[in-house]
PDB file of C-alpha atoms and ligand atoms in Angstrom:
ATOM      1  CA  CYS P 282     -52.398  14.516 -85.399  1.00  0.00           C
ATOM      2  CA  ARG P 283     -51.391  12.008 -88.053  1.00  0.00           C
ATOM      3  CA  LEU P 284     -50.907  15.061 -90.324  1.00  0.00           C
ATOM      4  CA  SER P 285     -48.760  16.745 -87.664  1.00  0.00           C
ATOM      5  CA  SER P 286     -46.639  13.560 -87.386  1.00  0.00           C
ATOM      6  CA  ILE P 287     -46.103  13.552 -91.159  1.00  0.00           C
ATOM      7  CA  LEU P 288     -45.229  17.262 -91.089  1.00  0.00           C
ATOM      8  CA  SER P 289     -42.761  16.795 -88.270  1.00  0.00           C
ATOM      9  CA  VAL P 290     -41.036  13.897 -90.090  1.00  0.00           C
ATOM     10  CA  LEU P 291     -40.814  16.103 -93.198  1.00  0.00           C
ATOM     11  CA  ALA P 292     -39.416  18.972 -91.118  1.00  0.00           C
ATOM     12  CA  CYS P 293     -36.852  16.578 -89.676  1.00  0.00           C
ATOM     13  CA  LEU P 294     -35.822  15.314 -93.141  1.00  0.00           C
ATOM     14  CA  LEU P 295     -35.486  18.896 -94.378  1.00  0.00           C
ATOM     15  CA  GLY P 296     -33.516  19.899 -91.294  1.00  0.00           C
ATOM     16  CA  VAL P 297     -36.094  22.491 -90.245  1.00  0.00           C
ATOM     17  CA  ALA P 298     -35.776  23.447 -86.601  1.00  0.00           C
ATOM     18  CA  ALA P 299     -38.731  24.069 -84.314  1.00  0.00           C
ATOM     19  CA  GLN P 300     -38.953  27.474 -82.645  1.00  0.00           C
ATOM     20  CA  ALA P 301     -37.547  28.864 -79.445  1.00  0.00           C
ATOM     21  CA  GLN P 302     -39.936  30.431 -76.910  1.00  0.00           C
ATOM     22  CA  ASN P 303     -42.255  28.686 -74.497  1.00  0.00           C
ATOM     23  CA  PRO P 304     -43.799  26.381 -75.372  1.00  0.00           C
ATOM     24  CA  LEU P 305     -40.721  24.861 -76.987  1.00  0.00           C
ATOM     25  CA  ILE P 306     -42.578  22.803 -79.591  1.00  0.00           C
ATOM     26  CA  THR P 307     -45.611  24.170 -81.389  1.00  0.00           C
ATOM     27  CA  ASN P 308     -46.320  21.739 -84.245  1.00  0.00           C
ATOM     28  CA  GLN P 309     -47.513  18.914 -81.975  1.00  0.00           C
ATOM     29  CA  PHE P 310     -48.452  18.338 -78.340  1.00  0.00           C
ATOM     30  CA  THR P 311     -45.597  17.306 -76.057  1.00  0.00           C
ATOM     31  CA  ALA P 312     -45.499  16.541 -72.322  1.00  0.00           C
ATOM     32  CA  ASP P 313     -43.347  15.063 -69.553  1.00  0.00           C
ATOM     33  CA  PRO P 314     -39.998  16.335 -70.891  1.00  0.00           C
ATOM     34  CA  SER P 315     -36.918  14.349 -69.857  1.00  0.00           C
ATOM     35  CA  ALA P 316     -33.972  16.477 -70.934  1.00  0.00           C
ATOM     36  CA  ARG P 317     -30.443  15.060 -71.197  1.00  0.00           C
ATOM     37  CA  VAL P 318     -27.102  16.365 -72.437  1.00  0.00           C
ATOM     38  CA  PHE P 319     -25.387  13.969 -74.818  1.00  0.00           C
ATOM     39  CA  ASN P 320     -22.264  15.095 -76.708  1.00  0.00           C
ATOM     40  CA  ASP P 321     -22.763  18.821 -75.917  1.00  0.00           C
ATOM     41  CA  ARG P 322     -26.307  18.774 -77.255  1.00  0.00           C
ATOM     42  CA  VAL P 323     -29.560  18.812 -75.313  1.00  0.00           C
ATOM     43  CA  TYR P 324     -31.971  15.996 -76.166  1.00  0.00           C
ATOM     44  CA  VAL P 325     -35.537  16.146 -74.896  1.00  0.00           C
ATOM     45  CA  TYR P 326     -37.533  12.929 -74.678  1.00  0.00           C
ATOM     46  CA  PRO P 327     -41.163  13.960 -74.074  1.00  0.00           C
ATOM     47  CA  SER P 328     -44.443  12.126 -74.170  1.00  0.00           C
ATOM     48  CA  HIS P 329     -46.550  12.789 -77.262  1.00  0.00           C
ATOM     49  CA  ASP P 330     -50.181  13.700 -76.595  1.00  0.00           C
ATOM     50  CA  ILE P 331     -52.650  13.271 -79.410  1.00  0.00           C
ATOM     51  CA  ARG P 332     -56.449  13.532 -79.574  1.00  0.00           C
ATOM     52  CA  ALA P 333     -58.736  10.514 -79.436  1.00  0.00           C
ATOM     53  CA  THR P 334     -60.453   9.636 -82.696  1.00  0.00           C
ATOM     54  CA  PRO P 335     -63.236   7.042 -83.074  1.00  0.00           C
ATOM     55  CA  GLY P 336     -61.745   3.640 -82.163  1.00  0.00           C
ATOM     56  CA  HIS P 337     -58.405   5.167 -81.189  1.00  0.00           C
ATOM     57  CA  GLY P 338     -57.946   6.108 -77.576  1.00  0.00           C
ATOM     58  CA  ARG P 339     -60.339   7.231 -74.853  1.00  0.00           C
ATOM     59  CA  VAL P 340     -62.086  10.572 -75.285  1.00  0.00           C
ATOM     60  CA  GLY P 341     -61.253  12.967 -72.440  1.00  0.00           C
ATOM     61  CA  TRP P 342     -58.174  11.028 -71.332  1.00  0.00           C
ATOM     62  CA  PHE P 343     -54.471  10.832 -72.237  1.00  0.00           C
ATOM     63  CA  VAL P 344     -53.979   9.371 -75.727  1.00  0.00           C
ATOM     64  CA  MET P 345     -50.347   8.563 -76.457  1.00  0.00           C
ATOM     65  CA  GLU P 346     -49.092   6.088 -79.048  1.00  0.00           C
ATOM     66  CA  ASP P 347     -45.455   6.966 -79.706  1.00  0.00           C
ATOM     67  CA  TYR P 348     -42.437   9.064 -78.755  1.00  0.00           C
ATOM     68  CA  HIS P 349     -40.406  11.644 -80.664  1.00  0.00           C
ATOM     69  CA  VAL P 350     -37.025  13.010 -79.585  1.00  0.00           C
ATOM     70  CA  PHE P 351     -36.056  16.658 -80.056  1.00  0.00           C
ATOM     71  CA  SER P 352     -32.565  18.142 -79.830  1.00  0.00           C
ATOM     72  CA  SER P 353     -30.891  21.528 -79.693  1.00  0.00           C
ATOM     73  CA  ALA P 354     -27.350  22.873 -79.467  1.00  0.00           C
ATOM     74  CA  ASN P 355     -28.474  26.285 -78.163  1.00  0.00           C
ATOM     75  CA  LEU P 356     -31.840  25.704 -76.404  1.00  0.00           C
ATOM     76  CA  THR P 357     -33.400  27.955 -79.008  1.00  0.00           C
ATOM     77  CA  ASP P 358     -33.566  25.985 -82.252  1.00  0.00           C
ATOM     78  CA  TRP P 359     -35.119  22.545 -81.784  1.00  0.00           C
ATOM     79  CA  THR P 360     -34.938  19.704 -84.284  1.00  0.00           C
ATOM     80  CA  ASP P 361     -37.561  16.970 -84.290  1.00  0.00           C
ATOM     81  CA  HIS P 362     -35.832  13.650 -85.024  1.00  0.00           C
ATOM     82  CA  GLY P 363     -39.156  11.901 -85.535  1.00  0.00           C
ATOM     83  CA  VAL P 364     -40.697   8.824 -83.943  1.00  0.00           C
ATOM     84  CA  ILE P 365     -38.303   6.655 -81.923  1.00  0.00           C
ATOM     85  CA  VAL P 366     -40.667   4.123 -80.323  1.00  0.00           C
ATOM     86  CA  THR P 367     -44.279   3.317 -81.143  1.00  0.00           C
ATOM     87  CA  GLN P 368     -46.768   1.209 -79.151  1.00  0.00           C
ATOM     88  CA  ASN P 369     -47.574  -1.486 -81.701  1.00  0.00           C
ATOM     89  CA  LYS P 370     -43.894  -2.249 -82.354  1.00  0.00           C
ATOM     90  CA  VAL P 371     -43.199  -3.150 -78.715  1.00  0.00           C
ATOM     91  CA  PRO P 372     -43.805  -6.917 -78.474  1.00  0.00           C
ATOM     92  CA  TRP P 373     -45.322  -6.994 -74.975  1.00  0.00           C
ATOM     93  CA  VAL P 374     -47.521  -3.870 -75.124  1.00  0.00           C
ATOM     94  CA  LYS P 375     -51.301  -4.156 -75.154  1.00  0.00           C
ATOM     95  CA  PRO P 376     -52.216  -3.292 -78.769  1.00  0.00           C
ATOM     96  CA  ASP P 377     -53.729   0.145 -79.249  1.00  0.00           C
ATOM     97  CA  SER P 378     -53.499   0.955 -75.555  1.00  0.00           C
ATOM     98  CA  TYR P 379     -52.462   4.555 -76.274  1.00  0.00           C
ATOM     99  CA  SER P 380     -50.745   4.640 -72.905  1.00  0.00           C
ATOM    100  CA  MET P 381     -47.126   5.460 -73.793  1.00  0.00           C
ATOM    101  CA  TRP P 382     -46.631   7.741 -70.779  1.00  0.00           C
ATOM    102  CA  ALA P 383     -43.673   9.736 -69.441  1.00  0.00           C
ATOM    103  CA  PRO P 384     -40.271   8.364 -70.594  1.00  0.00           C
ATOM    104  CA  ASP P 385     -36.591   8.902 -69.812  1.00  0.00           C
ATOM    105  CA  CYS P 386     -33.316   8.146 -71.595  1.00  0.00           C
ATOM    106  CA  MET P 387     -29.811   7.433 -70.287  1.00  0.00           C
ATOM    107  CA  TYR P 388     -26.393   6.741 -71.860  1.00  0.00           C
ATOM    108  CA  ARG P 389     -24.116   3.984 -70.637  1.00  0.00           C
ATOM    109  CA  ASN P 390     -21.197   2.059 -72.161  1.00  0.00           C
ATOM    110  CA  GLY P 391     -21.838   3.162 -75.758  1.00  0.00           C
ATOM    111  CA  LYS P 392     -25.612   2.596 -75.703  1.00  0.00           C
ATOM    112  CA  TYR P 393     -28.664   4.777 -75.134  1.00  0.00           C
ATOM    113  CA  TYR P 394     -31.399   3.255 -72.969  1.00  0.00           C
ATOM    114  CA  PHE P 395     -34.908   4.621 -73.436  1.00  0.00           C
ATOM    115  CA  TYR P 396     -37.304   3.818 -70.556  1.00  0.00           C
ATOM    116  CA  PHE P 397     -41.057   4.076 -71.053  1.00  0.00           C
ATOM    117  CA  PRO P 398     -44.133   3.154 -68.985  1.00  0.00           C
ATOM    118  CA  THR P 399     -47.105   1.483 -70.578  1.00  0.00           C
ATOM    119  CA  THR P 400     -49.602  -1.346 -70.140  1.00  0.00           C
ATOM    120  CA  PRO P 401     -48.784  -4.949 -71.103  1.00  0.00           C
ATOM    121  CA  ARG P 402     -51.080  -7.215 -73.116  1.00  0.00           C
ATOM    122  CA  ASP P 403     -50.529 -10.045 -70.632  1.00  0.00           C
ATOM    123  CA  THR P 404     -51.707  -9.324 -67.099  1.00  0.00           C
ATOM    124  CA  THR P 405     -49.373 -12.014 -65.742  1.00  0.00           C
ATOM    125  CA  ILE P 406     -46.542  -9.596 -66.665  1.00  0.00           C
ATOM    126  CA  SER P 407     -48.200  -6.776 -64.718  1.00  0.00           C
ATOM    127  CA  LYS P 408     -51.810  -5.952 -63.885  1.00  0.00           C
ATOM    128  CA  GLY P 409     -51.264  -2.300 -64.730  1.00  0.00           C
ATOM    129  CA  PHE P 410     -48.481  -0.061 -65.918  1.00  0.00           C
ATOM    130  CA  THR P 411     -44.947  -1.371 -66.024  1.00  0.00           C
ATOM    131  CA  VAL P 412     -41.695  -0.045 -67.504  1.00  0.00           C
ATOM    132  CA  GLY P 413     -40.014  -1.147 -70.728  1.00  0.00           C
ATOM    133  CA  VAL P 414     -36.616  -0.351 -72.217  1.00  0.00           C
ATOM    134  CA  ALA P 415     -35.544   0.194 -75.825  1.00  0.00           C
ATOM    135  CA  VAL P 416     -31.853   0.350 -76.736  1.00  0.00           C
ATOM    136  CA  SER P 417     -29.988   2.293 -79.415  1.00  0.00           C
ATOM    137  CA  ASP P 418     -26.461   3.178 -80.525  1.00  0.00           C
ATOM    138  CA  LYS P 419     -27.539   6.798 -81.014  1.00  0.00           C
ATOM    139  CA  PRO P 420     -29.625   9.246 -78.942  1.00  0.00           C
ATOM    140  CA  THR P 421     -31.999   9.630 -81.873  1.00  0.00           C
ATOM    141  CA  GLY P 422     -32.505   5.914 -82.430  1.00  0.00           C
ATOM    142  CA  PRO P 423     -33.447   3.603 -83.969  1.00  0.00           C
ATOM    143  CA  PHE P 424     -34.352   2.166 -80.552  1.00  0.00           C
ATOM    144  CA  VAL P 425     -34.948  -1.578 -80.330  1.00  0.00           C
ATOM    145  CA  PRO P 426     -37.466  -2.549 -77.619  1.00  0.00           C
ATOM    146  CA  GLN P 427     -36.516  -5.367 -75.261  1.00  0.00           C
ATOM    147  CA  PRO P 428     -38.790  -8.434 -75.539  1.00  0.00           C
ATOM    148  CA  LEU P 429     -40.178  -7.934 -72.007  1.00  0.00           C
ATOM    149  CA  PRO P 430     -40.465  -5.038 -69.530  1.00  0.00           C
ATOM    150  CA  ILE P 431     -38.211  -4.703 -66.464  1.00  0.00           C
ATOM    151  CA  LYS P 432     -39.093  -7.450 -63.984  1.00  0.00           C
ATOM    152  CA  GLY P 433     -40.298  -6.238 -60.600  1.00  0.00           C
ATOM    153  CA  VAL P 434     -41.447  -2.741 -61.611  1.00  0.00           C
ATOM    154  CA  ARG P 435     -45.104  -1.761 -61.385  1.00  0.00           C
ATOM    155  CA  GLY P 436     -45.941   1.869 -62.038  1.00  0.00           C
ATOM    156  CA  ILE P 437     -45.254   4.850 -64.262  1.00  0.00           C
ATOM    157  CA  ASP P 438     -42.791   7.670 -64.923  1.00  0.00           C
ATOM    158  CA  PRO P 439     -39.368   5.962 -64.979  1.00  0.00           C
ATOM    159  CA  ASN P 440     -36.337   8.113 -64.211  1.00  0.00           C
ATOM    160  CA  VAL P 441     -32.725   6.914 -64.316  1.00  0.00           C
ATOM    161  CA  PHE P 442     -29.744   8.302 -62.441  1.00  0.00           C
ATOM    162  CA  ILE P 443     -26.107   7.164 -62.557  1.00  0.00           C
ATOM    163  CA  ASP P 444     -24.079   8.119 -59.521  1.00  0.00           C
ATOM    164  CA  LYS P 445     -20.416   9.170 -59.534  1.00  0.00           C
ATOM    165  CA  ASP P 446     -19.390   5.648 -58.475  1.00  0.00           C
ATOM    166  CA  GLY P 447     -21.086   4.228 -61.603  1.00  0.00           C
ATOM    167  CA  GLN P 448     -24.080   2.697 -59.804  1.00  0.00           C
ATOM    168  CA  ALA P 449     -27.295   3.241 -61.765  1.00  0.00           C
ATOM    169  CA  TYR P 450     -30.702   3.693 -60.136  1.00  0.00           C
ATOM    170  CA  LEU P 451     -34.263   3.509 -61.456  1.00  0.00           C
ATOM    171  CA  TYR P 452     -37.033   5.592 -59.886  1.00  0.00           C
ATOM    172  CA  TRP P 453     -40.727   5.402 -60.715  1.00  0.00           C
ATOM    173  CA  SER P 454     -44.102   6.129 -59.197  1.00  0.00           C
ATOM    174  CA  GLN P 455     -47.144   4.218 -58.165  1.00  0.00           C
ATOM    175  CA  GLY P 456     -48.986   6.723 -55.973  1.00  0.00           C
ATOM    176  CA  ASN P 457     -45.776   7.032 -53.972  1.00  0.00           C
ATOM    177  CA  ILE P 458     -42.217   7.143 -55.340  1.00  0.00           C
ATOM    178  CA  TYR P 459     -40.007   4.058 -55.411  1.00  0.00           C
ATOM    179  CA  GLY P 460     -36.382   3.437 -56.289  1.00  0.00           C
ATOM    180  CA  ALA P 461     -34.031   0.512 -56.833  1.00  0.00           C
ATOM    181  CA  LYS P 462     -30.511  -0.131 -58.075  1.00  0.00           C
ATOM    182  CA  LEU P 463     -30.110  -1.160 -61.708  1.00  0.00           C
ATOM    183  CA  LYS P 464     -27.667  -3.797 -62.888  1.00  0.00           C
ATOM    184  CA  GLU P 465     -24.740  -2.771 -65.095  1.00  0.00           C
ATOM    185  CA  ASN P 466     -26.794  -3.942 -68.121  1.00  0.00           C
ATOM    186  CA  MET P 467     -29.376  -1.191 -67.340  1.00  0.00           C
ATOM    187  CA  LEU P 468     -32.136  -3.707 -68.060  1.00  0.00           C
ATOM    188  CA  GLU P 469     -32.718  -5.411 -64.716  1.00  0.00           C
ATOM    189  CA  LEU P 470     -33.175  -4.363 -61.097  1.00  0.00           C
ATOM    190  CA  ALA P 471     -30.244  -5.103 -58.809  1.00  0.00           C
ATOM    191  CA  SER P 472     -32.128  -4.484 -55.553  1.00  0.00           C
ATOM    192  CA  GLU P 473     -35.661  -4.687 -54.202  1.00  0.00           C
ATOM    193  CA  PRO P 474     -37.831  -1.615 -54.884  1.00  0.00           C
ATOM    194  CA  GLN P 475     -38.073   0.641 -51.845  1.00  0.00           C
ATOM    195  CA  ALA P 476     -39.987   3.757 -50.832  1.00  0.00           C
ATOM    196  CA  LEU P 477     -37.665   6.695 -50.358  1.00  0.00           C
ATOM    197  CA  GLY P 478     -38.435   8.168 -46.964  1.00  0.00           C
ATOM    198  CA  GLU P 479     -40.139  11.181 -45.566  1.00  0.00           C
ATOM    199  CA  LEU P 480     -42.111  12.361 -48.624  1.00  0.00           C
ATOM    200  CA  PRO P 481     -45.531  14.004 -48.210  1.00  0.00           C
ATOM    201  CA  THR P 482     -47.927  11.423 -46.777  1.00  0.00           C
ATOM    202  CA  GLN P 483     -51.007  12.917 -48.449  1.00  0.00           C
ATOM    203  CA  GLY P 484     -51.697  13.341 -52.158  1.00  0.00           C
ATOM    204  CA  LEU P 485     -50.404  11.708 -55.283  1.00  0.00           C
ATOM    205  CA  LYS P 486     -46.703  11.948 -55.929  1.00  0.00           C
ATOM    206  CA  GLU P 487     -45.468  10.984 -59.399  1.00  0.00           C
ATOM    207  CA  GLY P 488     -42.950  11.930 -62.078  1.00  0.00           C
ATOM    208  CA  PRO P 489     -39.756  11.574 -59.980  1.00  0.00           C
ATOM    209  CA  TYR P 490     -36.559  13.164 -61.240  1.00  0.00           C
ATOM    210  CA  LEU P 491     -33.329  12.684 -59.320  1.00  0.00           C
ATOM    211  CA  PHE P 492     -30.072  14.608 -59.687  1.00  0.00           C
ATOM    212  CA  GLU P 493     -26.972  15.253 -57.593  1.00  0.00           C
ATOM    213  CA  ARG P 494     -25.294  18.597 -56.862  1.00  0.00           C
ATOM    214  CA  ASN P 495     -22.361  19.168 -54.509  1.00  0.00           C
ATOM    215  CA  GLY P 496     -22.911  15.838 -52.766  1.00  0.00           C
ATOM    216  CA  THR P 497     -26.644  16.409 -52.188  1.00  0.00           C
ATOM    217  CA  TYR P 498     -29.171  14.164 -53.913  1.00  0.00           C
ATOM    218  CA  TYR P 499     -32.292  16.050 -54.980  1.00  0.00           C
ATOM    219  CA  LEU P 500     -35.478  14.021 -55.475  1.00  0.00           C
ATOM    220  CA  THR P 501     -37.909  16.269 -57.325  1.00  0.00           C
ATOM    221  CA  TYR P 502     -41.534  15.337 -58.053  1.00  0.00           C
ATOM    222  CA  PRO P 503     -45.000  16.669 -58.878  1.00  0.00           C
ATOM    223  CA  HIS P 504     -47.314  16.500 -55.858  1.00  0.00           C
ATOM    224  CA  VAL P 505     -50.988  17.305 -55.572  1.00  0.00           C
ATOM    225  CA  ALA P 506     -51.020  19.528 -52.507  1.00  0.00           C
ATOM    226  CA  SER P 507     -54.414  21.115 -53.162  1.00  0.00           C
ATOM    227  CA  LYS P 508     -56.038  21.179 -56.637  1.00  0.00           C
ATOM    228  CA  THR P 509     -53.397  20.417 -59.261  1.00  0.00           C
ATOM    229  CA  GLU P 510     -49.804  19.286 -59.297  1.00  0.00           C
ATOM    230  CA  ARG P 511     -46.983  21.510 -58.149  1.00  0.00           C
ATOM    231  CA  LEU P 512     -43.285  20.648 -58.348  1.00  0.00           C
ATOM    232  CA  GLU P 513     -41.587  19.952 -55.029  1.00  0.00           C
ATOM    233  CA  TYR P 514     -38.261  18.568 -53.868  1.00  0.00           C
ATOM    234  CA  ALA P 515     -36.642  16.595 -51.092  1.00  0.00           C
ATOM    235  CA  THR P 516     -32.952  15.995 -50.386  1.00  0.00           C
ATOM    236  CA  SER P 517     -30.748  13.238 -49.035  1.00  0.00           C
ATOM    237  CA  THR P 518     -27.105  12.288 -48.709  1.00  0.00           C
ATOM    238  CA  SER P 519     -27.826   9.001 -50.490  1.00  0.00           C
ATOM    239  CA  PRO P 520     -29.548   8.202 -53.832  1.00  0.00           C
ATOM    240  CA  LEU P 521     -32.086   5.891 -52.181  1.00  0.00           C
ATOM    241  CA  GLY P 522     -32.741   8.214 -49.274  1.00  0.00           C
ATOM    242  CA  PRO P 523     -34.143   8.629 -46.776  1.00  0.00           C
ATOM    243  CA  PHE P 524     -35.226  11.945 -48.309  1.00  0.00           C
ATOM    244  CA  THR P 525     -36.495  14.959 -46.391  1.00  0.00           C
ATOM    245  CA  VAL P 526     -38.978  17.358 -47.985  1.00  0.00           C
ATOM    246  CA  LYS P 527     -37.451  20.800 -48.573  1.00  0.00           C
ATOM    247  CA  GLY P 528     -39.809  22.950 -50.619  1.00  0.00           C
ATOM    248  CA  VAL P 529     -41.628  23.938 -53.779  1.00  0.00           C
ATOM    249  CA  ILE P 530     -39.891  24.382 -57.133  1.00  0.00           C
ATOM    250  CA  MET P 531     -42.939  25.553 -59.097  1.00  0.00           C
ATOM    251  CA  ASP P 532     -46.444  26.425 -57.948  1.00  0.00           C
ATOM    252  CA  GLU P 533     -49.591  24.968 -59.479  1.00  0.00           C
ATOM    253  CA  SER P 534     -50.059  25.676 -63.170  1.00  0.00           C
ATOM    254  CA  PRO P 535     -51.324  29.168 -64.024  1.00  0.00           C
ATOM    255  CA  THR P 536     -52.955  27.637 -67.126  1.00  0.00           C
ATOM    256  CA  GLY P 537     -54.981  25.131 -65.102  1.00  0.00           C
ATOM    257  CA  CYS P 538     -53.105  22.077 -66.349  1.00  0.00           C
ATOM    258  CA  TRP P 539     -53.725  19.332 -63.772  1.00  0.00           C
ATOM    259  CA  THR P 540     -50.409  17.580 -64.400  1.00  0.00           C
ATOM    260  CA  ASN P 541     -46.934  18.969 -64.380  1.00  0.00           C
ATOM    261  CA  HIS P 542     -43.916  16.776 -65.081  1.00  0.00           C
ATOM    262  CA  HIS P 543     -40.366  17.924 -65.244  1.00  0.00           C
ATOM    263  CA  SER P 544     -36.646  17.293 -65.474  1.00  0.00           C
ATOM    264  CA  ILE P 545     -33.679  19.380 -64.396  1.00  0.00           C
ATOM    265  CA  LEU P 546     -30.306  19.641 -66.079  1.00  0.00           C
ATOM    266  CA  ALA P 547     -27.145  21.708 -66.185  1.00  0.00           C
ATOM    267  CA  PHE P 548     -26.003  22.851 -69.627  1.00  0.00           C
ATOM    268  CA  LYS P 549     -23.092  25.222 -70.249  1.00  0.00           C
ATOM    269  CA  ASN P 550     -22.929  26.329 -66.580  1.00  0.00           C
ATOM    270  CA  GLN P 551     -26.639  27.080 -66.216  1.00  0.00           C
ATOM    271  CA  TRP P 552     -29.362  24.936 -64.639  1.00  0.00           C
ATOM    272  CA  TYR P 553     -32.715  24.554 -66.388  1.00  0.00           C
ATOM    273  CA  LEU P 554     -36.145  23.236 -65.465  1.00  0.00           C
ATOM    274  CA  PHE P 555     -38.059  21.502 -68.247  1.00  0.00           C
ATOM    275  CA  TYR P 556     -41.783  21.073 -67.517  1.00  0.00           C
ATOM    276  CA  HIS P 557     -45.170  21.283 -69.214  1.00  0.00           C
ATOM    277  CA  HIS P 558     -48.368  23.296 -69.218  1.00  0.00           C
ATOM    278  CA  ASN P 559     -51.241  23.221 -71.714  1.00  0.00           C
ATOM    279  CA  ASP P 560     -50.471  26.472 -73.565  1.00  0.00           C
ATOM    280  CA  LEU P 561     -51.685  25.180 -76.939  1.00  0.00           C
ATOM    281  CA  SER P 562     -54.830  23.536 -75.565  1.00  0.00           C
ATOM    282  CA  PRO P 563     -56.245  25.807 -72.845  1.00  0.00           C
ATOM    283  CA  SER P 564     -59.576  23.972 -72.657  1.00  0.00           C
ATOM    284  CA  PHE P 565     -58.235  20.403 -72.590  1.00  0.00           C
ATOM    285  CA  ASP P 566     -55.320  19.717 -70.271  1.00  0.00           C
ATOM    286  CA  LYS P 567     -54.514  16.256 -71.668  1.00  0.00           C
ATOM    287  CA  ASN P 568     -52.981  17.975 -74.699  1.00  0.00           C
ATOM    288  CA  ARG P 569     -49.872  19.534 -73.229  1.00  0.00           C
ATOM    289  CA  SER P 570     -46.798  21.458 -74.330  1.00  0.00           C
ATOM    290  CA  ILE P 571     -43.273  21.389 -72.982  1.00  0.00           C
ATOM    291  CA  ARG P 572     -41.581  24.479 -71.578  1.00  0.00           C
ATOM    292  CA  MET P 573     -38.217  25.428 -70.146  1.00  0.00           C
ATOM    293  CA  ASP P 574     -37.006  28.090 -67.715  1.00  0.00           C
ATOM    294  CA  SER P 575     -33.720  28.792 -65.949  1.00  0.00           C
ATOM    295  CA  LEU P 576     -33.358  27.389 -62.446  1.00  0.00           C
ATOM    296  CA  PHE P 577     -31.170  28.809 -59.670  1.00  0.00           C
ATOM    297  CA  PHE P 578     -29.832  27.565 -56.351  1.00  0.00           C
ATOM    298  CA  GLU P 579     -29.439  29.584 -53.170  1.00  0.00           C
ATOM    299  CA  PRO P 580     -25.972  29.495 -51.546  1.00  0.00           C
ATOM    300  CA  THR P 581     -27.458  26.990 -49.058  1.00  0.00           C
ATOM    301  CA  GLY P 582     -28.251  24.572 -51.895  1.00  0.00           C
ATOM    302  CA  ALA P 583     -31.985  25.317 -51.709  1.00  0.00           C
ATOM    303  CA  ILE P 584     -33.762  25.538 -55.065  1.00  0.00           C
ATOM    304  CA  ARG P 585     -35.176  28.983 -55.780  1.00  0.00           C
ATOM    305  CA  LYS P 586     -38.804  28.792 -56.910  1.00  0.00           C
ATOM    306  CA  VAL P 587     -39.219  29.008 -60.696  1.00  0.00           C
ATOM    307  CA  VAL P 588     -41.943  31.309 -62.013  1.00  0.00           C
ATOM    308  CA  PRO P 589     -43.073  30.170 -65.478  1.00  0.00           C
ATOM    309  CA  THR P 590     -42.341  32.631 -68.247  1.00  0.00           C
ATOM    310  CA  LEU P 591     -45.282  33.755 -70.297  1.00  0.00           C
ATOM    311  CA  ARG P 592     -45.603  32.699 -73.911  1.00  0.00           C
TER     312      ARG P 592
HETATM  313  O1  FUB F 619     -48.361  11.937 -69.394  1.00  0.00           O
HETATM  314  C1  FUB F 619     -49.129  10.985 -68.699  1.00  0.00           C
HETATM  315  C2  FUB F 619     -48.953  11.151 -67.229  1.00  0.00           C
HETATM  316  O2  FUB F 619     -49.364  12.458 -66.823  1.00  0.00           O
HETATM  317  C3  FUB F 619     -47.511  11.092 -66.774  1.00  0.00           C
HETATM  318  O3  FUB F 619     -47.018   9.802 -66.739  1.00  0.00           O
HETATM  319  C4  FUB F 619     -47.621  11.805 -65.479  1.00  0.00           C
HETATM  320  O4  FUB F 619     -46.392  12.157 -64.918  1.00  0.00           O
HETATM  321  C5  FUB F 619     -48.464  12.982 -65.865  1.00  0.00           C
HETATM  322  O5  FUB F 619     -47.724  13.992 -66.468  1.00  0.00           O
END
């Protein structure tokens, strides 16, 4: 994996693009894709799965030490811009925790804010996962981590949404899904965290992704309904709910990957679902690969179920 990191940095320096079909990236493992459009280009901020080696990470579990960002102007040719944040350069992170889980990125007022969940070295900050922010002038970094994580957030899988009135919101998960307003500085909560309403009462819900379409707020999330995660959604007339469960966006993984984690975006008049399976690691589902398929709405606003394309 260190070799693959070196190769991907070289590819980036030489301007070599990654390839097009699913999975989108084949020279390294990638998961939890948060896709954003910045300046007419799609940027994907995924997690970066690696394999445990002696003394580095826990065998059989997620091992994640840094983040890359990838971009594309046509959703076919992907450029790896290299590492943007790494665990041991974030001042408050537990050293060598290898728990740099699912991130997100948002633009506001000339800056790019990269949100990432991980575990702090000091349990008085948080006893488990919390969410940090790193800030950059460019979508590809360099991102400078804030000295401390966001106060008042315990959990994983941050997702940021800015409404039409300019109010920003942070969503995250800790078994259930929570949301709160963010201050204009994008670094602090502006309201108390709250649960978001009538979500499924049974089974883990994580990886929230919120977007708005025609005045409807869609809260989309992986949910373990039976064996593995499937992607579901709920809707509301307000960004903090209450949300009402509406349906399934994608069934459980055909490749047996226990997790799925997604984002949804519109680019050049077409909606897309970014998600992951474990195409490149069929026997170990903690080494995942990001994918993308078109997503369609019914005239009622319902999301049509997405069937994953084959490789
Ligand atoms: O990638 C680590 C964790 O697995 C994420 O935070 C979850 O959403 C799941 O994909």
